Coordinates of C-alpha atoms in Angstrom, one line a residue:
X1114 CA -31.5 -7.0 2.3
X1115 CA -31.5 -3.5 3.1
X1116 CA -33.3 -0.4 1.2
X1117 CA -30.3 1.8 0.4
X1118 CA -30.4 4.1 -2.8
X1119 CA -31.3 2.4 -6.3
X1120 CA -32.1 3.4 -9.5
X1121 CA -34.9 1.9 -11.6
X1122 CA -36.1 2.1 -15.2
X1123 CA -34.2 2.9 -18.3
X1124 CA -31.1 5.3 -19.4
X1125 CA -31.6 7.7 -22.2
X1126 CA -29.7 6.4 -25.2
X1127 CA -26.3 7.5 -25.6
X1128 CA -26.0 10.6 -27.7
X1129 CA -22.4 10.7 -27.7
X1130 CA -19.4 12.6 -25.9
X1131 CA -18.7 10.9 -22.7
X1132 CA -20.7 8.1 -22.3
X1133 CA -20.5 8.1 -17.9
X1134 CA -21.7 11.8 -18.3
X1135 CA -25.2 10.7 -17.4
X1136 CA -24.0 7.4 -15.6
X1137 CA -26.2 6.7 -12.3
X1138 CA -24.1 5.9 -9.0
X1139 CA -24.7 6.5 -5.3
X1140 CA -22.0 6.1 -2.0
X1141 CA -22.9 2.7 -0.7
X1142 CA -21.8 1.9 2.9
X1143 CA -20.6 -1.4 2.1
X1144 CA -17.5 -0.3 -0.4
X1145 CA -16.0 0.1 3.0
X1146 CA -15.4 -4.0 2.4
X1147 CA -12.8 -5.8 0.1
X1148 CA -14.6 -7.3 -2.7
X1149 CA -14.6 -11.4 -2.4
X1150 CA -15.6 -11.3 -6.0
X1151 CA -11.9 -10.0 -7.2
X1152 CA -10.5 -12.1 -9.5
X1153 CA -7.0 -11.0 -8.1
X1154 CA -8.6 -13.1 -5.4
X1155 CA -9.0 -16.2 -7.6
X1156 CA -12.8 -15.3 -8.2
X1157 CA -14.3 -17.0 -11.7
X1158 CA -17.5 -17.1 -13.1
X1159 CA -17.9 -20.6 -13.5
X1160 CA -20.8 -21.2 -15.6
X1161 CA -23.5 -19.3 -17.1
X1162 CA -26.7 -20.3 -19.4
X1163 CA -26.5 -18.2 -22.1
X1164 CA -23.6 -15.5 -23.2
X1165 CA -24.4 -15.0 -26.3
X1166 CA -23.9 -11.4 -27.0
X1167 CA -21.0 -11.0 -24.2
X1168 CA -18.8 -13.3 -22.4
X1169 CA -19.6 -14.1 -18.6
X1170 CA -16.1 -13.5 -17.7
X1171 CA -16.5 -9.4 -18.2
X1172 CA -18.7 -9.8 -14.9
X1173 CA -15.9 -9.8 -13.0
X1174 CA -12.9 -7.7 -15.0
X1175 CA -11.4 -5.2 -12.5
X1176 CA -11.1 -2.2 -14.9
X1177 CA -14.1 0.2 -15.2
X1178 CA -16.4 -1.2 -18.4
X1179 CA -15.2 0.4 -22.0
X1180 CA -18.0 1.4 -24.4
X1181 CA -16.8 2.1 -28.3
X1182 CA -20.2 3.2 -30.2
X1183 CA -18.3 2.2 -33.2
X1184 CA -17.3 -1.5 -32.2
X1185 CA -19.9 -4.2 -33.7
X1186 CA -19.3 -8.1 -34.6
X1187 CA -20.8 -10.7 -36.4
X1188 CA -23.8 -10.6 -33.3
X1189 CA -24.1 -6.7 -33.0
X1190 CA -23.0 -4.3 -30.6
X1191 CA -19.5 -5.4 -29.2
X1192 CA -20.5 -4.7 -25.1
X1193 CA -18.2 -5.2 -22.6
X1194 CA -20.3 -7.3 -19.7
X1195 CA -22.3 -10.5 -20.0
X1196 CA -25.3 -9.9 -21.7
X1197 CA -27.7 -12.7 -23.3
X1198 CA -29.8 -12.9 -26.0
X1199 CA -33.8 -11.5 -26.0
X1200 CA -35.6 -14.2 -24.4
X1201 CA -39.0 -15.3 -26.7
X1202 CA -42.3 -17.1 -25.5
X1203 CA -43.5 -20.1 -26.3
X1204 CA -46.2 -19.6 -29.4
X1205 CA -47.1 -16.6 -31.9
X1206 CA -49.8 -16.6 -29.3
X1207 CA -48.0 -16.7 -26.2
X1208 CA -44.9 -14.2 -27.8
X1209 CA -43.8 -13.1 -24.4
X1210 CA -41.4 -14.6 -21.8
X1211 CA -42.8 -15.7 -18.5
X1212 CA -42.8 -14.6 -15.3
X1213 CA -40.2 -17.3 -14.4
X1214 CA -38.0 -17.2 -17.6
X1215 CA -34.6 -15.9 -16.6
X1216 CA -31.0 -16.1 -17.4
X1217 CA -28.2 -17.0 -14.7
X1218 CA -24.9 -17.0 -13.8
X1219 CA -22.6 -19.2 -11.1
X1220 CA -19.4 -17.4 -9.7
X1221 CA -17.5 -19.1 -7.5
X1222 CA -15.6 -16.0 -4.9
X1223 CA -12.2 -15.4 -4.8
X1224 CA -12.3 -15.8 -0.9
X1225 CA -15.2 -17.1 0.9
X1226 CA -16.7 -14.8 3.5
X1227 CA -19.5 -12.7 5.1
X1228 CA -21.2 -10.2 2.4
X1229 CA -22.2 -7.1 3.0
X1230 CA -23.4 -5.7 0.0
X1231 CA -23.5 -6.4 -4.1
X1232 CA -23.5 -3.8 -6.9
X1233 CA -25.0 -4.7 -9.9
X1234 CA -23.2 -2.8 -12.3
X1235 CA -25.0 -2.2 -15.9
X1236 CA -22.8 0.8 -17.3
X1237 CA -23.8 1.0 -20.8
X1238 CA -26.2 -1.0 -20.8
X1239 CA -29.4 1.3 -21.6
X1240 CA -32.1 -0.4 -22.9
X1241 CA -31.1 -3.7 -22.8
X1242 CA -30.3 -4.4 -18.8
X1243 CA -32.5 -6.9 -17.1
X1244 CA -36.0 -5.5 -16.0
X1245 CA -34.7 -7.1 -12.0
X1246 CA -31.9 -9.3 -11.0
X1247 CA -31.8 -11.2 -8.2
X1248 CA -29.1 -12.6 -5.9
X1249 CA -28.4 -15.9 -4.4
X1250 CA -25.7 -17.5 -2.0
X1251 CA -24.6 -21.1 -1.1
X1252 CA -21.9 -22.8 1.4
X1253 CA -20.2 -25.5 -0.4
X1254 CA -18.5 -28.4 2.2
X1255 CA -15.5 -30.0 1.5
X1256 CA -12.4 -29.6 -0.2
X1257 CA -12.9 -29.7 -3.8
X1258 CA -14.3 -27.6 -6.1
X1259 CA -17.6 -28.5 -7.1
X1260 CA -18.6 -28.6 -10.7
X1261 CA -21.3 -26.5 -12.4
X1262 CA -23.5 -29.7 -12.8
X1263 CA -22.8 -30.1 -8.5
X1264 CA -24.3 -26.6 -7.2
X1265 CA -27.0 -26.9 -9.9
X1266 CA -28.2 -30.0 -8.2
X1267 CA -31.3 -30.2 -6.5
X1268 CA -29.4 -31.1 -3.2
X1269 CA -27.7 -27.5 -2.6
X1270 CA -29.5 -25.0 -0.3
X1271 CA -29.4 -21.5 -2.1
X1272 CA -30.2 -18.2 0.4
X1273 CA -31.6 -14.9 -1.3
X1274 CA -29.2 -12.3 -0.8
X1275 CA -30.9 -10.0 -3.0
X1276 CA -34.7 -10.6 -3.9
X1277 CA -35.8 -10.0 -7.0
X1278 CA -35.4 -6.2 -8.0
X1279 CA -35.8 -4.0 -10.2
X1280 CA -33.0 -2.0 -11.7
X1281 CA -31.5 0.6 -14.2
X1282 CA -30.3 1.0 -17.2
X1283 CA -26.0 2.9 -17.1
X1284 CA -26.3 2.7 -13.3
X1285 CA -24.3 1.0 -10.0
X1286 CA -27.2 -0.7 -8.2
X1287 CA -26.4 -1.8 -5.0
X1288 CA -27.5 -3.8 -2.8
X1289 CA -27.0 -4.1 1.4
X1290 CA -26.8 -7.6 2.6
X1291 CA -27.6 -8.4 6.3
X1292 CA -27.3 -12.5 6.2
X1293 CA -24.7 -13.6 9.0
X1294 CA -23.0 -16.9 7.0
X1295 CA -20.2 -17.6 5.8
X1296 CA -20.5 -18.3 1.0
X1297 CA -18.4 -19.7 -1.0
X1298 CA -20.7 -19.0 -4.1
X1299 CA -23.4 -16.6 -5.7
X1300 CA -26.0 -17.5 -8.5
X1301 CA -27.0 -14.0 -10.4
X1302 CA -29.8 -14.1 -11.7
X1303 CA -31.4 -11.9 -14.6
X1304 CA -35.1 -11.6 -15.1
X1305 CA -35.7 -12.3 -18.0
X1306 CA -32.5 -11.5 -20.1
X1307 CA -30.4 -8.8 -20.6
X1308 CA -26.7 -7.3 -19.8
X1309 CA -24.7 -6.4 -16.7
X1310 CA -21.8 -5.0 -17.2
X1311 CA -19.6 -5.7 -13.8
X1312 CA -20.2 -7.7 -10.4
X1313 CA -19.1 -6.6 -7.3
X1314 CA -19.5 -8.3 -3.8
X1315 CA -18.1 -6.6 -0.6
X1316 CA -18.1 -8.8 2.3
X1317 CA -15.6 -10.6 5.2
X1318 CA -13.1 -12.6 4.2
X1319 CA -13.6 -15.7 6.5
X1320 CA -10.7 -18.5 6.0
X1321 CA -10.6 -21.8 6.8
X1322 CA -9.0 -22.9 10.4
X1323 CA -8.4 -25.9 9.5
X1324 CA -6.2 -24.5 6.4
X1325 CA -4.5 -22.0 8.1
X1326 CA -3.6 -24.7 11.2
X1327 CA -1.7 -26.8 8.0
X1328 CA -0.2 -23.5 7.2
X1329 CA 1.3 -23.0 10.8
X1330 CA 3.2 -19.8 9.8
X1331 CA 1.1 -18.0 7.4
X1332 CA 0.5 -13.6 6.8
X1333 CA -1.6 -12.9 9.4
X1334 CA -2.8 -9.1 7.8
X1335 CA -3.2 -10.9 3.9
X1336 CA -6.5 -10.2 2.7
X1337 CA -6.7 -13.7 1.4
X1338 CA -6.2 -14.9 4.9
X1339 CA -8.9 -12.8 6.7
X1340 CA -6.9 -10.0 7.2
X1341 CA -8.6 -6.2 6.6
X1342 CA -7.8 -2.7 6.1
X1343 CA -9.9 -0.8 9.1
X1344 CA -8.9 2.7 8.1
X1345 CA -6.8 4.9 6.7
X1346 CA -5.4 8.6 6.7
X1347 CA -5.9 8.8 2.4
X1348 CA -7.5 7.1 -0.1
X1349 CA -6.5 10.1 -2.9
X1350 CA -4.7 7.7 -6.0
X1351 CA -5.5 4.2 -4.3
X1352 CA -7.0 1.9 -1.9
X1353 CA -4.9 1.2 1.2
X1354 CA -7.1 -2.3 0.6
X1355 CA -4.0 -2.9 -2.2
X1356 CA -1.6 -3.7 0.1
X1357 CA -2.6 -6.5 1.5
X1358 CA -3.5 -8.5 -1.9
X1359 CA -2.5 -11.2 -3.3
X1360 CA 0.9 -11.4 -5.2
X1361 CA 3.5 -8.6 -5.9
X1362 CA 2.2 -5.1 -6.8
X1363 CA 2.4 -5.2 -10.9
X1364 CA 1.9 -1.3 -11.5
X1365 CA 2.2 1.7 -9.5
X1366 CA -1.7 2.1 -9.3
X1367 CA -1.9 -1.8 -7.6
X1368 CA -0.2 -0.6 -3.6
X1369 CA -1.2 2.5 -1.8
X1370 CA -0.2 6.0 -2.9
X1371 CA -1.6 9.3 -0.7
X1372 CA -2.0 12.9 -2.0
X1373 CA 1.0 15.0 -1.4
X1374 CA 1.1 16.9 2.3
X1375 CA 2.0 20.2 3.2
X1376 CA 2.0 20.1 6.9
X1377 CA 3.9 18.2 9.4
X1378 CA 1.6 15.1 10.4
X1379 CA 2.2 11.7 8.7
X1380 CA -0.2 9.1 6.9
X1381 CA -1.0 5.7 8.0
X1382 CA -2.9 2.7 7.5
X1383 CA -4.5 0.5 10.2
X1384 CA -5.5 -3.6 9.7
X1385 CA -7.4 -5.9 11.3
X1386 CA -5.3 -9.5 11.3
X1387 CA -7.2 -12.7 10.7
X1388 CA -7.2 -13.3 14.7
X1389 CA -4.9 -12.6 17.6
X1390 CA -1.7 -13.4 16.0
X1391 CA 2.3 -13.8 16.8
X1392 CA 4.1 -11.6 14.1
X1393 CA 7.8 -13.0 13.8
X1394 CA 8.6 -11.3 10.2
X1395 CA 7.9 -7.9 8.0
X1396 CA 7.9 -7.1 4.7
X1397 CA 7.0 -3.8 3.4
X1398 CA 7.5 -3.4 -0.6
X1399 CA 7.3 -0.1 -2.5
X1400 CA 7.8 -1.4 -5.6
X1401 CA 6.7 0.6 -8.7
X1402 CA 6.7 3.7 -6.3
X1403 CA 9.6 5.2 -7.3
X1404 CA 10.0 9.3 -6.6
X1405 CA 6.8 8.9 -4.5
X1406 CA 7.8 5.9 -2.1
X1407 CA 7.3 6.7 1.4
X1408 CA 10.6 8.1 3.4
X1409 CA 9.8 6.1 6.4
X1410 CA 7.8 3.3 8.0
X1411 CA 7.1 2.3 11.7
X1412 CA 4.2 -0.4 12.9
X1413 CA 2.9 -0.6 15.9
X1414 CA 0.4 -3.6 17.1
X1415 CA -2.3 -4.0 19.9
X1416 CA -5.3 -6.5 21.3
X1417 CA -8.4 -5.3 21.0
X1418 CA -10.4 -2.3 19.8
X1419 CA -9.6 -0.6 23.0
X1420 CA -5.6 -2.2 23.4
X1421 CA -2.9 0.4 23.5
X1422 CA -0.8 0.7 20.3
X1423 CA 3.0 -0.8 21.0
X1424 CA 5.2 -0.2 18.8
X1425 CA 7.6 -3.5 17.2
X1426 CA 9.4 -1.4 13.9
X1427 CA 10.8 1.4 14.9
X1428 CA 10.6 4.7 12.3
X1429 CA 13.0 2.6 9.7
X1430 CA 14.2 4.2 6.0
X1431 CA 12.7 3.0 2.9
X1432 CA 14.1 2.9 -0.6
X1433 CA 12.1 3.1 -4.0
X1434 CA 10.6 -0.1 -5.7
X1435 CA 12.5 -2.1 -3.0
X1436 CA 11.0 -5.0 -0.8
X1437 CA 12.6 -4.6 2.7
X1438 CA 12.4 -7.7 5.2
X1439 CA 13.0 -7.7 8.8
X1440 CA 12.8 -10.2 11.3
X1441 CA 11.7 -9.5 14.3
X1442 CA 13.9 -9.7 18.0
X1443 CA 11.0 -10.6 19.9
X1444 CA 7.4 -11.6 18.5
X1445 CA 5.0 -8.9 18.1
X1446 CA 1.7 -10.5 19.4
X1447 CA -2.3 -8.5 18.8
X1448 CA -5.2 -8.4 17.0
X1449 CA -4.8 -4.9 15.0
X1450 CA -1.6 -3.5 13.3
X1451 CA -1.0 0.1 12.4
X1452 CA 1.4 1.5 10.0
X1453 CA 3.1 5.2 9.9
X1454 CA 4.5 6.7 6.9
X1455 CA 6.8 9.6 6.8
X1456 CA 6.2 12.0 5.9
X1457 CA 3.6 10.7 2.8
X1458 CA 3.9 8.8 -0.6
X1459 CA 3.1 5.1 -0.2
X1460 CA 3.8 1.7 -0.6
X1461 CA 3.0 -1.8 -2.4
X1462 CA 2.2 -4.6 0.0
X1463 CA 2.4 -5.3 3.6
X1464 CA 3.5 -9.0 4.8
X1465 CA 2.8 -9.8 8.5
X1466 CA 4.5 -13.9 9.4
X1467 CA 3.4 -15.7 11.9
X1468 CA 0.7 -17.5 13.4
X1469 CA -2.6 -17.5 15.1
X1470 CA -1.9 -17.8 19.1
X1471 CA -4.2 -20.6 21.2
X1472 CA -6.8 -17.3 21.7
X1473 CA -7.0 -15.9 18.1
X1474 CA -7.2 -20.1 16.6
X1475 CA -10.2 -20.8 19.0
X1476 CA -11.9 -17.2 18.1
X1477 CA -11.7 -17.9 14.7
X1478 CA -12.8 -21.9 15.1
X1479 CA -15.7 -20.5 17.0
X1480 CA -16.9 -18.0 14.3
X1481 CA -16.4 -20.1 11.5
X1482 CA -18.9 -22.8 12.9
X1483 CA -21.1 -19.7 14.0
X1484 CA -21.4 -18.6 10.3
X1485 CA -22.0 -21.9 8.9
X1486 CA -18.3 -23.6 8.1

């Protein structure tokens, strides 16, 4: 694990008006990465040894945490994380936890992969966040999920991630990850007890070969499927990361929208696909993008970090909240894809079909045993 900025101790208790207004929070490198921890990825946390104040599941809600000052239950303070009750010692002598008490939490990731950083979120949580959290990672073999009860057992090799580490109180702590293996699960750990409100974990999606082989004909640029999002011209209302999630866009927020332009360039996203691919169909959807839809799209593909970009859809017209397929005359075959949008505006999702060529399936064979599949 990296030093990168943190923030240790406690907030000041909320005082009212807006309660981010003295919310801690830092540009971590790693954000860069899709977050493996999405439950739009299928992510869950599957277990967790005490909830009792808040459920586990908040860890890992995609909206920003809510805090009502007013909002209490039958256990106090209604918080909207997973927070645990005050840990107590053993005696009236020995009052205090120890130095090995702590509370924890299995999440099984939407998409295994290669992490590259975590942010412990504890917005809100002010004086009762953990004192440190730490992080921990494991590679579960074979096809089935395993149980709670399984990657508790004394059998499973867990690697630190993050050591144990102090944190703060209403702040995004992150955390830079430098461990070159492929997870398929975390255990967060809380030392002794406390509250966090969300969990993020930006990494690599790494898929399966074998899976994909079954496939045959599969979206090469789906985030689900190792593709990524390399760059892009504007991020202003949303994440160019959107369109390549799982599922149809469900609100005009869920694709990719950019700021309005008042020149005469054009915006664009570029991905990464899974592996050297063979693109034989298209689909670009602007749904829920209706009087700011993008005009026109074109995509362009190339091999390699240095290839020259070749374009396979010519500048084409798009219409509002439609999904438009095309298949294409001749296969389209790379490792990167590019996409042009004219003049701005956006789009919901981008579907790449086709399948891994004999180089792109034995590159991504290769670094799937390298990272420990």
């Amino acid at each position: 694990m990296a030093a990168i900025p943190s923030f240790t101790g406690n907030a000041n208790p909320y005082g009212g008006g807006d309660p981010y207004a003295d919310y801690r929070t830092a540009e971590f490198p790693f954000t860069q990465y899709a977050n493996l921890a999405a439950r739009e990825l299928g992510a869950g946390v599957i277990a967790a040894n005490d909830e009792f104040f808040a459920q586990r599941e908040n860890l890992l809600v995609s909206e920003a945490p809510h805090f009502d000052p007013e909002d209490f239950g039958h256990k106090g303070k209604v918080m909207d994380g997973w927070e645990t009750r005050r840990r107590r010692g053993v005696s009236a002598d020995q009052p205090w936890p120890t130095a090995e008490d702590h509370d924890w939490a299995l999440v099984r990731l939407g998409a295994p992969g290669v992490i590259r950083g975590i942010v412990v979120d504890t917005a809100h949580f002010r004086g009762n966040m953990p004192q440190a959290v730490s992080v921990e990672g494991t590679h579960w073999e074979g096809a089935l999920a395993p149980t709670p009860e399984e990657l508790l057992g004394g059998d499973v090799k867990w690697t630190t991630l993050v050591p144990r580490t102090p944190v703060g109180g209403h702040a995004a702590n992150g955390f830079e990850v430098n461990v070159e293996q492929r997870f398929t699960h975390l255990r967060v750990n809380q030392h002794p007890d406390g509250g966090i409100a969300r969990l993020r974990v930006h990494g690599e999606v790494l898929p399966d070969p074998q899976w994909l082989a079954a496939l045959g004909s599969f979206d090469v640029v789906a985030l689900e499927n190792g593709g990524a999002v390399q760059d892009a011209s504007n991020r202003f209302y949303s994440p160019p990361t959107n369109t390549i999630n799982p599922g149809r866009s469900r609100k005009m927020d869920d694709g990719w929208e950019t700021a309005r332009r008042r020149d005469n360039g054009n915006d664009w996203i570029r991905y990464r696909l899974v592996a050297e691919s063979e693109i034989r169909a298209v689909e670009i959807d602007t749904a829920y993008l209706k009087g700011n839809s993008a005009g026109w799209a074109a995509l362009s593909v190339k091999t390699g970090e240095e290839g020259e970009w070749q374009e396979f859809l010519p500048r084409t017209r798009l219409q509002p909240d439609t999904n438009h397929r095309f298949v294409l005359d001749t296969p389209a075959v790379g490792t990167h894809v590019r996409i042009d949008i004219f003049p701005d505006g956006g789009f919901s999702r981008l579907r790449l079909y086709g399948s891994l060529t004999e180089t792109g399936a034995a590159a991504l064979a290769a670094r799937h045993q390298e990272l420990g599949g």
